[in-house]
C-alpha atoms as a PDB file:
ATOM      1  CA  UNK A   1      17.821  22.480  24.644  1.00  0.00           C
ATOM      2  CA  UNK A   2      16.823  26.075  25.014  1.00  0.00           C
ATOM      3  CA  UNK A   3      20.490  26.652  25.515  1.00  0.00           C
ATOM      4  CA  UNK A   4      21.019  25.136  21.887  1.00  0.00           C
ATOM      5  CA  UNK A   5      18.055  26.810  20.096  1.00  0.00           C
ATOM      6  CA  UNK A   6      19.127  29.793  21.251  1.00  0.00           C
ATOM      7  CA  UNK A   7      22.850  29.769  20.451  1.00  0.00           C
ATOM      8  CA  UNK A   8      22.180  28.415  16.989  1.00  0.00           C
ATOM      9  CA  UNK A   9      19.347  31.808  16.683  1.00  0.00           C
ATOM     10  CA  UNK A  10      22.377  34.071  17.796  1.00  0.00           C
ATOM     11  CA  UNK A  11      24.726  32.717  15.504  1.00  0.00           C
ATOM     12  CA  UNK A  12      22.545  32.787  12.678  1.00  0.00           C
ATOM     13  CA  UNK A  13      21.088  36.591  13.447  1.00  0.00           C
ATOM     14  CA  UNK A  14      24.509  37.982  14.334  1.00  0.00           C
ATOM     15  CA  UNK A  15      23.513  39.048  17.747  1.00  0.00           C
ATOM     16  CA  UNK A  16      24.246  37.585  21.750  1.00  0.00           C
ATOM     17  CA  UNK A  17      22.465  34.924  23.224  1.00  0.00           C
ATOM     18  CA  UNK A  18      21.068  37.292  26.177  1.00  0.00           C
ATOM     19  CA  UNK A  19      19.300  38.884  23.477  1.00  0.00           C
ATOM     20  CA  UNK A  20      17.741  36.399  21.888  1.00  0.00           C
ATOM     21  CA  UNK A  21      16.466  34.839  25.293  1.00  0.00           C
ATOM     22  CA  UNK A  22      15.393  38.159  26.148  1.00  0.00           C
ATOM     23  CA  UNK A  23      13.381  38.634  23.600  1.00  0.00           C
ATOM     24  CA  UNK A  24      11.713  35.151  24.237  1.00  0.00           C
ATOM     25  CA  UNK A  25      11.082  35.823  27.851  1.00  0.00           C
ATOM     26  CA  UNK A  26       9.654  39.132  27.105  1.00  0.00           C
ATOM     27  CA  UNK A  27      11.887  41.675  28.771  1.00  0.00           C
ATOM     28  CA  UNK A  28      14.053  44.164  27.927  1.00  0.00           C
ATOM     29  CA  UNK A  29      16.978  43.167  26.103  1.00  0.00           C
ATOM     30  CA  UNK A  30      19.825  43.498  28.671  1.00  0.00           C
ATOM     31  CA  UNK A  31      22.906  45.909  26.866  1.00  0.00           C
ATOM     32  CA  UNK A  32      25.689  43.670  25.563  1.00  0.00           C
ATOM     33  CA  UNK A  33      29.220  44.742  27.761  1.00  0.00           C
ATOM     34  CA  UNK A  34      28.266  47.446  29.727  1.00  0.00           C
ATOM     35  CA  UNK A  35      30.215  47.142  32.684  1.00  0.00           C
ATOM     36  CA  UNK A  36      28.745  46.916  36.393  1.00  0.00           C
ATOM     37  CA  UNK A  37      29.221  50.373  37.947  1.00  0.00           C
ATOM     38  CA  UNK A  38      31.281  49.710  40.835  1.00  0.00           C
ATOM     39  CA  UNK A  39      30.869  51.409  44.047  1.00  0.00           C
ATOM     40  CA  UNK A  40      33.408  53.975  45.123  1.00  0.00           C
ATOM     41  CA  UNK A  41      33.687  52.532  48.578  1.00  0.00           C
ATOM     42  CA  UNK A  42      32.431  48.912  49.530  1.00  0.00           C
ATOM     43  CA  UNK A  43      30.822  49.186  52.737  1.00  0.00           C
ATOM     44  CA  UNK A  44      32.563  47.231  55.388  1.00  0.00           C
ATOM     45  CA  UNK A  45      29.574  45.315  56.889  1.00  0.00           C
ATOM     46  CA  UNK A  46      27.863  44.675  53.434  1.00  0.00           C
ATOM     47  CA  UNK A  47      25.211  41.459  53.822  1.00  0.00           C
ATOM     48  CA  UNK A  48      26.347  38.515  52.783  1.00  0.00           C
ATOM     49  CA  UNK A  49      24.063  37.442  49.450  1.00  0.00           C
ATOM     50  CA  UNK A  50      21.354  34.304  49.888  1.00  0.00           C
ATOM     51  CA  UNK A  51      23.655  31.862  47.891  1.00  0.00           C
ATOM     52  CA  UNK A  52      27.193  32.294  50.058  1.00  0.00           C
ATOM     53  CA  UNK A  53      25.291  30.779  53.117  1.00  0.00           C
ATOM     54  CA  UNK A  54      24.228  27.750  51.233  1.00  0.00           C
ATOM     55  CA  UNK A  55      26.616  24.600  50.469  1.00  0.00           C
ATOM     56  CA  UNK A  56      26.893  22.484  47.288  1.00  0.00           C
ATOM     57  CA  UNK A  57      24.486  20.073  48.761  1.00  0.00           C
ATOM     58  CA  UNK A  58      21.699  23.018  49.356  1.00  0.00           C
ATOM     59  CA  UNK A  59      22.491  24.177  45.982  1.00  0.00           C
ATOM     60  CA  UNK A  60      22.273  21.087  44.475  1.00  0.00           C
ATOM     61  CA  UNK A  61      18.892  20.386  46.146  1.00  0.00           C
ATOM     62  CA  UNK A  62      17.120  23.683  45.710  1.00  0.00           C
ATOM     63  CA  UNK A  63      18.203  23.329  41.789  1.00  0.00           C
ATOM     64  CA  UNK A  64      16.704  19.815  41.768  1.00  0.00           C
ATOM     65  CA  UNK A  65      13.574  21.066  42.989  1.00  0.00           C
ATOM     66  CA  UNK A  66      13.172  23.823  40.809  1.00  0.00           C
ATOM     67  CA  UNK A  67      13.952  21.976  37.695  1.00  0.00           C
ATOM     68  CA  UNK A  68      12.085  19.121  38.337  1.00  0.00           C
ATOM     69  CA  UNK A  69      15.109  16.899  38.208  1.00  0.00           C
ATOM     70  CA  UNK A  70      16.844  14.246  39.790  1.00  0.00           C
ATOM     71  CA  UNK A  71      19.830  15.490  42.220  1.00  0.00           C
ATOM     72  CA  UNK A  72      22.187  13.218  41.124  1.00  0.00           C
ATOM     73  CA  UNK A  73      21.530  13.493  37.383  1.00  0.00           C
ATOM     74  CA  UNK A  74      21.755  17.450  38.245  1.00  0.00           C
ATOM     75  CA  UNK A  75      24.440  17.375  39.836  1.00  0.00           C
ATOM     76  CA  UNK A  76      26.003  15.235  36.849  1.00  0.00           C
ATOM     77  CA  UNK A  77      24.719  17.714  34.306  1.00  0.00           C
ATOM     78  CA  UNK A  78      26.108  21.275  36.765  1.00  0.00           C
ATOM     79  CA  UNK A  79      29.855  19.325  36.531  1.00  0.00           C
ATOM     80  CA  UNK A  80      30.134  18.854  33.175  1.00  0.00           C
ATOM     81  CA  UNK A  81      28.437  22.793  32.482  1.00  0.00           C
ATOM     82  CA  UNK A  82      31.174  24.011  34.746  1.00  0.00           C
ATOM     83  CA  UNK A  83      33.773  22.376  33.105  1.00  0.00           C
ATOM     84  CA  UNK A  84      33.079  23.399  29.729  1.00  0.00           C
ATOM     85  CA  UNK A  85      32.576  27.073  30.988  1.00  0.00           C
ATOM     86  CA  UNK A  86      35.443  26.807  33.112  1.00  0.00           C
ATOM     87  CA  UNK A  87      33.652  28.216  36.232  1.00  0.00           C
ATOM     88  CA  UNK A  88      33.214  26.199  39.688  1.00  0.00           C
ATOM     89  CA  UNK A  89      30.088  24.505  39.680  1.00  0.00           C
ATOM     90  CA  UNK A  90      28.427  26.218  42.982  1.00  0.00           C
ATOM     91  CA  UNK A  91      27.898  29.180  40.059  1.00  0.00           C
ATOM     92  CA  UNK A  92      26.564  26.372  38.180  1.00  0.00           C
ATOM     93  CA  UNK A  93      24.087  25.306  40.396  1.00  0.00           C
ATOM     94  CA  UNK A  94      22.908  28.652  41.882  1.00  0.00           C
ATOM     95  CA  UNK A  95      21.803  30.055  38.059  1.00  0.00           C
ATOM     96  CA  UNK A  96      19.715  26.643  38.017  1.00  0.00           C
ATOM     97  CA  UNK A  97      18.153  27.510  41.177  1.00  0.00           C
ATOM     98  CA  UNK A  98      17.828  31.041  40.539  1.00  0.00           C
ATOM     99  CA  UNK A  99      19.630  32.404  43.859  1.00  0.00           C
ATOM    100  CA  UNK A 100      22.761  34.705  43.513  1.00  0.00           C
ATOM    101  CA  UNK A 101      25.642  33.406  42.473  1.00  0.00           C
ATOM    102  CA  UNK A 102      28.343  32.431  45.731  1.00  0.00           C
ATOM    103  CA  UNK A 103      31.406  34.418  45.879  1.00  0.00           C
ATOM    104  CA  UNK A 104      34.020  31.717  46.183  1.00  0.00           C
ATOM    105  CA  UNK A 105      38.126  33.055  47.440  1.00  0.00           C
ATOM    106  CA  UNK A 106      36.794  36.779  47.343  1.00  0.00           C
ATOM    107  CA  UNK A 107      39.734  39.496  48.180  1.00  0.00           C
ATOM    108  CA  UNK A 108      39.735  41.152  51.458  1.00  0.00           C
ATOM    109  CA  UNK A 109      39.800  44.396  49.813  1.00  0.00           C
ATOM    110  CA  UNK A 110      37.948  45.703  46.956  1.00  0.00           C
ATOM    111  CA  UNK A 111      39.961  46.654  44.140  1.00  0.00           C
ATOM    112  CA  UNK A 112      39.983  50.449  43.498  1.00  0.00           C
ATOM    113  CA  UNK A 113      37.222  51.213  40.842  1.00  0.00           C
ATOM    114  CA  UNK A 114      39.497  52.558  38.103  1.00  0.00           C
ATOM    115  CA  UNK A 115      41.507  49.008  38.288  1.00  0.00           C
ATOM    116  CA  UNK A 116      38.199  46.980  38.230  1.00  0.00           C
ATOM    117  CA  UNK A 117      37.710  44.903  35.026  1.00  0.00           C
ATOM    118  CA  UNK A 118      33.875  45.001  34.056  1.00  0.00           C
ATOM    119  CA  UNK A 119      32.350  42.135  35.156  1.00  0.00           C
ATOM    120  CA  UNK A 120      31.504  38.992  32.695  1.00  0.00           C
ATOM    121  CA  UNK A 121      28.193  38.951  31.379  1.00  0.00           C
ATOM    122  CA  UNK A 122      26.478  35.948  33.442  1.00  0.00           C
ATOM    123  CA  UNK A 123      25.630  32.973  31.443  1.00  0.00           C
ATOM    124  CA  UNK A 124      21.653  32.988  30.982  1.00  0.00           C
ATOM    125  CA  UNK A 125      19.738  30.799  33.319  1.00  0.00           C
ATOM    126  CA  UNK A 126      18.037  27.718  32.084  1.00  0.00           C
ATOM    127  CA  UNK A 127      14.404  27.741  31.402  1.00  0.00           C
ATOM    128  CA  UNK A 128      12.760  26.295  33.860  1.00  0.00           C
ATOM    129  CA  UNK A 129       9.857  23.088  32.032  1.00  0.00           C
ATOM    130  CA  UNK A 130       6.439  23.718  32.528  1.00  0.00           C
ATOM    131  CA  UNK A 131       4.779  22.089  35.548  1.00  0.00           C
ATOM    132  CA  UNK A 132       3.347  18.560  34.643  1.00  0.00           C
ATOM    133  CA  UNK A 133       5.336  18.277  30.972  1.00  0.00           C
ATOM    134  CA  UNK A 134       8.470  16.302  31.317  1.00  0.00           C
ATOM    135  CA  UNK A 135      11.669  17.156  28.922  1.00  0.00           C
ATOM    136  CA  UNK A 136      11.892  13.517  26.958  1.00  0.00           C
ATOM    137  CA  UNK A 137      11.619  13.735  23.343  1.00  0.00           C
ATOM    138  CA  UNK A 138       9.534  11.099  21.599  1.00  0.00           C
ATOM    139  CA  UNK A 139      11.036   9.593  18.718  1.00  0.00           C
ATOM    140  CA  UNK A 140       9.255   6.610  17.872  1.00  0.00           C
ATOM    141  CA  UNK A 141       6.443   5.094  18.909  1.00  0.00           C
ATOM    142  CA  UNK A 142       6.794   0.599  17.821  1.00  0.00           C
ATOM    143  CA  UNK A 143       3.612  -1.191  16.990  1.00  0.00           C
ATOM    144  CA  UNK A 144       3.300  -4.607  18.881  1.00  0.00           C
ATOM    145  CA  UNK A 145       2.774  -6.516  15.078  1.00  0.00           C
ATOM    146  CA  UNK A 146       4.851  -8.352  13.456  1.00  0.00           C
ATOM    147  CA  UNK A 147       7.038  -6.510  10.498  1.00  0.00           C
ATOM    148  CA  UNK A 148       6.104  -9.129   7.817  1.00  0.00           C
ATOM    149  CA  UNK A 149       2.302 -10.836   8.167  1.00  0.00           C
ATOM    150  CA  UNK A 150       1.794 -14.084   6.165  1.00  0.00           C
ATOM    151  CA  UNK A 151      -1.500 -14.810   5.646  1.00  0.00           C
ATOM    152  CA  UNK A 152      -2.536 -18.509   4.744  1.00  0.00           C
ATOM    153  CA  UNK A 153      -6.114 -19.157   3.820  1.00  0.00           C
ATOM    154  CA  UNK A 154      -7.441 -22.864   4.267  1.00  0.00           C
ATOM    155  CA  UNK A 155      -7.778 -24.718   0.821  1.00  0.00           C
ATOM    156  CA  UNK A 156      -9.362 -27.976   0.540  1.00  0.00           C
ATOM    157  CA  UNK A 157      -7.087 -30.027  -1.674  1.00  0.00           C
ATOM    158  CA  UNK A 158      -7.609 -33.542  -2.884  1.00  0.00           C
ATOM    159  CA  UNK A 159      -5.313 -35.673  -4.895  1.00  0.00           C
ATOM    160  CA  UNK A 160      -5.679 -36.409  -8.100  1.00  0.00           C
ATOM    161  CA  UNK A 161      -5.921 -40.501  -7.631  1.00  0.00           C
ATOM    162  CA  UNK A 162      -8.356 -41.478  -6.695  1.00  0.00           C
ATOM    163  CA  UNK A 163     -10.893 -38.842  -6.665  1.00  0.00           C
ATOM    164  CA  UNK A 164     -10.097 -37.021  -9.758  1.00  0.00           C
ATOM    165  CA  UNK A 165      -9.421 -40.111 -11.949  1.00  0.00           C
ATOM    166  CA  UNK A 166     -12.040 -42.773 -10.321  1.00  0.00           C
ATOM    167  CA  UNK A 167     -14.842 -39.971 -11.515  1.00  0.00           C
ATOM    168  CA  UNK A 168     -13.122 -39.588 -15.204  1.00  0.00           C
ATOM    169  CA  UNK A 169     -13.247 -43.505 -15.609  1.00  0.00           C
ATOM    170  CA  UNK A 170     -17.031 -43.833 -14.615  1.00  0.00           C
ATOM    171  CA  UNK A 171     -17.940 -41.221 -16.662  1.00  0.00           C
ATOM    172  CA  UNK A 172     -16.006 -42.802 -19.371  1.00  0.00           C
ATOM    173  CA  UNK A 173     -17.298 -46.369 -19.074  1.00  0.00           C
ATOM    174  CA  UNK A 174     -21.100 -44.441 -19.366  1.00  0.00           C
ATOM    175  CA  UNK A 175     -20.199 -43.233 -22.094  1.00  0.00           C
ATOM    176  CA  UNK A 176     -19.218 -46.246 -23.927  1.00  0.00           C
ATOM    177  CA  UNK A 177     -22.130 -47.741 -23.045  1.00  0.00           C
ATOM    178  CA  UNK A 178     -24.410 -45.127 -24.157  1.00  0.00           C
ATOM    179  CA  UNK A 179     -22.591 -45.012 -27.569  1.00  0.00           C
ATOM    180  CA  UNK A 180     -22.865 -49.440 -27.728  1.00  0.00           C
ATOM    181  CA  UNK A 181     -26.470 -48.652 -27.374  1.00  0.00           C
ATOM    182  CA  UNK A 182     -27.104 -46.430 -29.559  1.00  0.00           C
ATOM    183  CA  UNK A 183     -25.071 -48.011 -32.262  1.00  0.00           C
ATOM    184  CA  UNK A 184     -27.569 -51.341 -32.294  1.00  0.00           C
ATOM    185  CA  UNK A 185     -30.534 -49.445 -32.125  1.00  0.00           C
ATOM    186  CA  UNK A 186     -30.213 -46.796 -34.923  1.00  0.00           C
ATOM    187  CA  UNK A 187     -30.318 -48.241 -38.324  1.00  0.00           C
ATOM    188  CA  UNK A 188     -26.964 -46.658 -40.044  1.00  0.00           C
ATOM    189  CA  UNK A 189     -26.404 -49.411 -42.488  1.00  0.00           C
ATOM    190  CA  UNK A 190     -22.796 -48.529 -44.679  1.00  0.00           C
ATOM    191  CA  UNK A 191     -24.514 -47.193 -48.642  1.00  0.00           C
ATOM    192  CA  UNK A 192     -23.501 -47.666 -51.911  1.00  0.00           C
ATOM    193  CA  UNK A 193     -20.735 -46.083 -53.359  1.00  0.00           C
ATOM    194  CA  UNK A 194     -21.781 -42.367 -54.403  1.00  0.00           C
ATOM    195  CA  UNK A 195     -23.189 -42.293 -58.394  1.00  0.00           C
ATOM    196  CA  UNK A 196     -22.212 -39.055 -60.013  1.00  0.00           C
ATOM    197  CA  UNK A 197     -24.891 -39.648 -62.577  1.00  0.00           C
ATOM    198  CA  UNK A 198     -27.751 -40.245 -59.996  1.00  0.00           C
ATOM    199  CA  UNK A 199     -27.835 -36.639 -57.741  1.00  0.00           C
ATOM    200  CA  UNK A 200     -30.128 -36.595 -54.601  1.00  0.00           C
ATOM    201  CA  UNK A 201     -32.103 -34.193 -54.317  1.00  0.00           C
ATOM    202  CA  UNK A 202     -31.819 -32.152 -52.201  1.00  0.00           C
ATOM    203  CA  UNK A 203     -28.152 -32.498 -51.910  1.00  0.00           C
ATOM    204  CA  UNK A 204     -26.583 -31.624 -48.457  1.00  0.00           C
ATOM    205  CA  UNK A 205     -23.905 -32.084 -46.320  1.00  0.00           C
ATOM    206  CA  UNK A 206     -23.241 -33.736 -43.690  1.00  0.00           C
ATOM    207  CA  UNK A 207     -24.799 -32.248 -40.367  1.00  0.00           C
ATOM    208  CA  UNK A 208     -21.353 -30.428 -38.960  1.00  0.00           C
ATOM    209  CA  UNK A 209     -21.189 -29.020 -42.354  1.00  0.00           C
ATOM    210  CA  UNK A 210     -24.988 -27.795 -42.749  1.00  0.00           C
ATOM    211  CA  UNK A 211     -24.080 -24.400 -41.698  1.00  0.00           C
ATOM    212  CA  UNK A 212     -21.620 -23.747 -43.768  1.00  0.00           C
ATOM    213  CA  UNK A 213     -23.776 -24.899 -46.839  1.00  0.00           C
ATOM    214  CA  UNK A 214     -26.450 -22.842 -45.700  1.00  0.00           C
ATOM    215  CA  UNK A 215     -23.838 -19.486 -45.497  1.00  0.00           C
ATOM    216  CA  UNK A 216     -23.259 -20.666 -49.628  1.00  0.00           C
ATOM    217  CA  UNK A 217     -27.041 -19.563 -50.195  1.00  0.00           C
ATOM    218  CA  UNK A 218     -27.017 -16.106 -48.699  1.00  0.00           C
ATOM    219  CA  UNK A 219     -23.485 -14.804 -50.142  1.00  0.00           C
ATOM    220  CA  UNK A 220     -20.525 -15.564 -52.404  1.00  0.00           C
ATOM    221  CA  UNK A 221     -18.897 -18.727 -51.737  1.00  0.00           C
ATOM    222  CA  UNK A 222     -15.208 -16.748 -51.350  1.00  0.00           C
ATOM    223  CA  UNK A 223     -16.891 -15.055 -48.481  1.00  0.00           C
ATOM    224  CA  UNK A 224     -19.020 -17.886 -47.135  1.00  0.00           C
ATOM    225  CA  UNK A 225     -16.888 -20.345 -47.589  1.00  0.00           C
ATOM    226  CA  UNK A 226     -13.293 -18.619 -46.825  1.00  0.00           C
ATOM    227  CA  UNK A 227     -13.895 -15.233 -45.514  1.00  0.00           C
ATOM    228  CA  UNK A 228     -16.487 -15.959 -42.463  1.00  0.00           C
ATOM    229  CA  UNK A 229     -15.611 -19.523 -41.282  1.00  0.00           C
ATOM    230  CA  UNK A 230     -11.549 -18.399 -41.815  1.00  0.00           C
ATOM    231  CA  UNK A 231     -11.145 -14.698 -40.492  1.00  0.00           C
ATOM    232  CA  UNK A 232     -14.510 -14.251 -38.181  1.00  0.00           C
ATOM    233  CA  UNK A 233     -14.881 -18.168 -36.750  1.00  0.00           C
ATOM    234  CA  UNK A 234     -11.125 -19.832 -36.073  1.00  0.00           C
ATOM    235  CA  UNK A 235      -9.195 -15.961 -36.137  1.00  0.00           C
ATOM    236  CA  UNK A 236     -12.002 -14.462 -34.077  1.00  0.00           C
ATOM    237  CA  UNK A 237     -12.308 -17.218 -31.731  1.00  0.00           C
ATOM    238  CA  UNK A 238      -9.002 -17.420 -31.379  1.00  0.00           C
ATOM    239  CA  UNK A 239      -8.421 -13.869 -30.513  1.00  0.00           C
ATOM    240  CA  UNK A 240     -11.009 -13.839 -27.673  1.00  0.00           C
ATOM    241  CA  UNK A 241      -8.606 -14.499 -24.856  1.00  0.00           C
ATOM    242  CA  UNK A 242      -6.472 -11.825 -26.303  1.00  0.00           C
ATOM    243  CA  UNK A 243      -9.072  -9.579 -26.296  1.00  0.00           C
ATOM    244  CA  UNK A 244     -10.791 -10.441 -22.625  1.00  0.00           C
ATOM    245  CA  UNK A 245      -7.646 -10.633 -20.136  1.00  0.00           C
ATOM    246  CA  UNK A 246      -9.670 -10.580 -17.354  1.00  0.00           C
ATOM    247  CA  UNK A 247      -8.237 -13.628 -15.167  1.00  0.00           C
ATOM    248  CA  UNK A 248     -11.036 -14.159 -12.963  1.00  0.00           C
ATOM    249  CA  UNK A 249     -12.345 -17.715 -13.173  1.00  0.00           C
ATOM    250  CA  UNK A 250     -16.099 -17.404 -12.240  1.00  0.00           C
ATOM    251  CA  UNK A 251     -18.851 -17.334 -14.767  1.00  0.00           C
ATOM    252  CA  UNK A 252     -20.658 -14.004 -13.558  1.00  0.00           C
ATOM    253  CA  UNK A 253     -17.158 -12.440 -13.667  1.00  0.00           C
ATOM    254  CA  UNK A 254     -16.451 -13.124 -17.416  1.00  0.00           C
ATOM    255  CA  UNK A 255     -19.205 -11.734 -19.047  1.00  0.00           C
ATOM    256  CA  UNK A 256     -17.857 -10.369 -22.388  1.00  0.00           C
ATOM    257  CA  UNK A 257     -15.894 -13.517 -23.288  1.00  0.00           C
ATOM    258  CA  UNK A 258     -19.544 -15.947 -21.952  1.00  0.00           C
ATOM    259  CA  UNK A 259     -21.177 -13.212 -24.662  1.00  0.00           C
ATOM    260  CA  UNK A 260     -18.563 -13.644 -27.328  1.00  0.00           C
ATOM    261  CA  UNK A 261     -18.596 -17.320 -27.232  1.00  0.00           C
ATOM    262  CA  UNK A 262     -22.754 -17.381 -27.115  1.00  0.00           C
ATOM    263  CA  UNK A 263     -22.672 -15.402 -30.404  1.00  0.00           C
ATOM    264  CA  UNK A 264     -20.225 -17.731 -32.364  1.00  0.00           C
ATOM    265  CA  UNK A 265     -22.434 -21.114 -31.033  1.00  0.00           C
ATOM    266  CA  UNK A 266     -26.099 -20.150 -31.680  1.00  0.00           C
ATOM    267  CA  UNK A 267     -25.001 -18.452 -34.679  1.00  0.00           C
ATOM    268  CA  UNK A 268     -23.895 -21.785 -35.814  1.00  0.00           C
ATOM    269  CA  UNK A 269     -26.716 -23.432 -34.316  1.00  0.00           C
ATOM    270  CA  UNK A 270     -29.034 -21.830 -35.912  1.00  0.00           C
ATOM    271  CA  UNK A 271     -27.559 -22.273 -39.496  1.00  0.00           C
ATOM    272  CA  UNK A 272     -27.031 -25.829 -38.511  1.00  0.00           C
ATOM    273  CA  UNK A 273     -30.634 -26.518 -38.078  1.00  0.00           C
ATOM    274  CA  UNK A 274     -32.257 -24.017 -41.010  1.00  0.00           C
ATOM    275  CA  UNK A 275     -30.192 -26.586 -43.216  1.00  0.00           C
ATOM    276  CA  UNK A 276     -31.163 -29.809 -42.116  1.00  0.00           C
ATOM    277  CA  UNK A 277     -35.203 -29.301 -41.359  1.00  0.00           C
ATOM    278  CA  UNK A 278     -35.974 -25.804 -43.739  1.00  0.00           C
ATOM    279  CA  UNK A 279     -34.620 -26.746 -46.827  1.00  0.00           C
ATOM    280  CA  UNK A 280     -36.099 -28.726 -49.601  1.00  0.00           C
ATOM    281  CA  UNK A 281     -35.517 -30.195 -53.075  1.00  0.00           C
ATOM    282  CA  UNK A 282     -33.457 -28.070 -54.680  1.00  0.00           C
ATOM    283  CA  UNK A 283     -32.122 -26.393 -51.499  1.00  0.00           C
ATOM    284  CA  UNK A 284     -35.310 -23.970 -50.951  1.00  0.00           C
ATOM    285  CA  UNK A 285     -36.520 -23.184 -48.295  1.00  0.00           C
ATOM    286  CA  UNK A 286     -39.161 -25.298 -47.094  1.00  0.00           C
ATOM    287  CA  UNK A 287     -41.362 -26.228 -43.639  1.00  0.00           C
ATOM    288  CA  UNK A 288     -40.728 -28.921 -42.176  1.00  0.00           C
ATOM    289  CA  UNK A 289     -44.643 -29.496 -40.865  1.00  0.00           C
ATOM    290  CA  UNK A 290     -46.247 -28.945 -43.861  1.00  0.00           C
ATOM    291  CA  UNK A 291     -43.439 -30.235 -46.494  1.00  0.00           C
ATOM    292  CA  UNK A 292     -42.102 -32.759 -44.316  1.00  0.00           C
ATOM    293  CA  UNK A 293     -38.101 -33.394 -43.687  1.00  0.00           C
ATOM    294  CA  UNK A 294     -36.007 -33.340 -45.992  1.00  0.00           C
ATOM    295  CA  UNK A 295     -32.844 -34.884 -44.219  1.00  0.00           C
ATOM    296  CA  UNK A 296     -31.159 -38.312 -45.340  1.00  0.00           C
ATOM    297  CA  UNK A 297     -29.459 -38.976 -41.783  1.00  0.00           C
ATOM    298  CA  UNK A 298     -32.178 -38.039 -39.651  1.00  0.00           C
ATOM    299  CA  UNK A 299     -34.965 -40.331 -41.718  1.00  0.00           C
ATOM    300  CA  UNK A 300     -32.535 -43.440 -41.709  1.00  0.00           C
ATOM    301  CA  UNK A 301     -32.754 -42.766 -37.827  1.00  0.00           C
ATOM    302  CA  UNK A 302     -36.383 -42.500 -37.638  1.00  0.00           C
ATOM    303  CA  UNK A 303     -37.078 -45.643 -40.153  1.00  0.00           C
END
């Protein structure tokens, strides 16, 4: 990998690949193509170097134990080296282990100096991985968790017969029975039919209209009676949902549209009941405990 980094520096700076691991390891950057000054006369007994005495098996084995790797995956990695560099692989393994490099079939006879082709710039030595870090790259690390989680929370669910309907017919048949009662006990015989020449006085609608009636004696009757119950009452309650979207469903959640709906029902409330217990002959405003009341409906239900 250094090998790589290095060759792709070289490339992209122009300059040798000695250089560039030179000037990583700190030391003088060695001159590109000088050639090796060779002696005029090889001595006859010159000492054989470290790495001739040693075989491919020592090679392979000193290599393996400087590099930290296994022999055989070495060994596998020295072969292929040598055959893409085209050298034997004893050359191979000696720059791994850092001992000179074997002189395999040398001549007899050293070529006269003149002849002698400078020698080939030795292919830089690997560098060697720092004790205790091993050379595997980490790509990915996998979570032990499932890619897609479904999460299910318990619901308690009953159908709708009979629990939902059993409780809508009792409350139902209570209700008829509260309405049979209070039909025979409230007097609410069926009147005359109206006079046009014989007013009562005071004249007023029916209960669910009271409120409107009593709007007719504060302003004009196009705004009381069209205006306010028209754009403000059906429009504006109508537009409430419009104008609240929030979708939660629980009362403390939903304050604006609990306030909204408060406003429109004891507004009406309150007109309902200023009609029917604080108004007098003539419509005026009256009180009930000193003036008594002055409501048609609610004295046939007292008598």
């Amino acid at each position: 990998m250094v090998e790589r980094s290095a060759a792709a520096r070289a490339k992209a700076e122009g300059t040798t690949i000695e250089a560039v691991l030179a000037s990583w390891a700190g030391v003088e950057v060695p001159a590109a193509g000088a050639p090796a000054p060779a002696p005029a006369q090889a001595p006859a007994a010159s000492a054989a170097p470290a790495g001739a005495s040693m075989s491919l098996d020592d090679l392979a084995s000193a290599a393996a134990e400087k590099s930290g790797m296994p022999a055989k995956l070495l060994m596998r990695s020295a072969t292929a080296k040598a055959k893409a560099q085209g050298v034997a692989v004893e050359a191979v393994l000696a720059e791994m282990a850092g001992v000179p490099v074997p002189t395999i079939g040398a001549p007899a006879a050293a070529a006269p100096a003149t002849a002698a082709a400078p020698a080939a710039a030795a292919a830089p030595a690997m560098a060697p991985a720092p004790e205790g870090v091993r050379t595997q790259r980490l790509l990915t690390v996998v979570k032990s968790k499932a890619i897609q989680q479904v999460k299910t929370e318990p619901v308690d669910k009953v159908n709708t017969w009979p629990h939902l309907v059993a409780a809508e017919f009792v409350a139902l048949m209570a209700m008829t029975a509260f309405l049979l009662v209070l039909s025979v006990i409230i007097n609410a015989p069926l009147l005359e039919a109206a006079n046009f020449n014989l007013t009562p006085n005071p004249s007023k609608a029916p209960w669910y209209f009271l409120g409107l009636q009593e709007l007719l004696s504060y302003f004009d009757p196009q705004i009381a009676g069209v205006l306010i119950p028209g754009l403000i009452g059906l429009v504006g309650l109508g537009a409430i949902p419009y104008i609240d979207r929030n979708p939660a469903t629980r009362p403390s959640e939903r304050k604006f549209a609990i306030m909204m709906f408060t406003f429109f029902l004891m507004g009406a409330a309150t007109l309902g009941i200023i009609g029917s217990f604080f108004r007098g002959p003539g419509f005026n405003f009256t009180y009930p405990w000193t003036d008594g009341v002055f409501f048609d409906d609610l004295l046939d239900w007292l008598e």
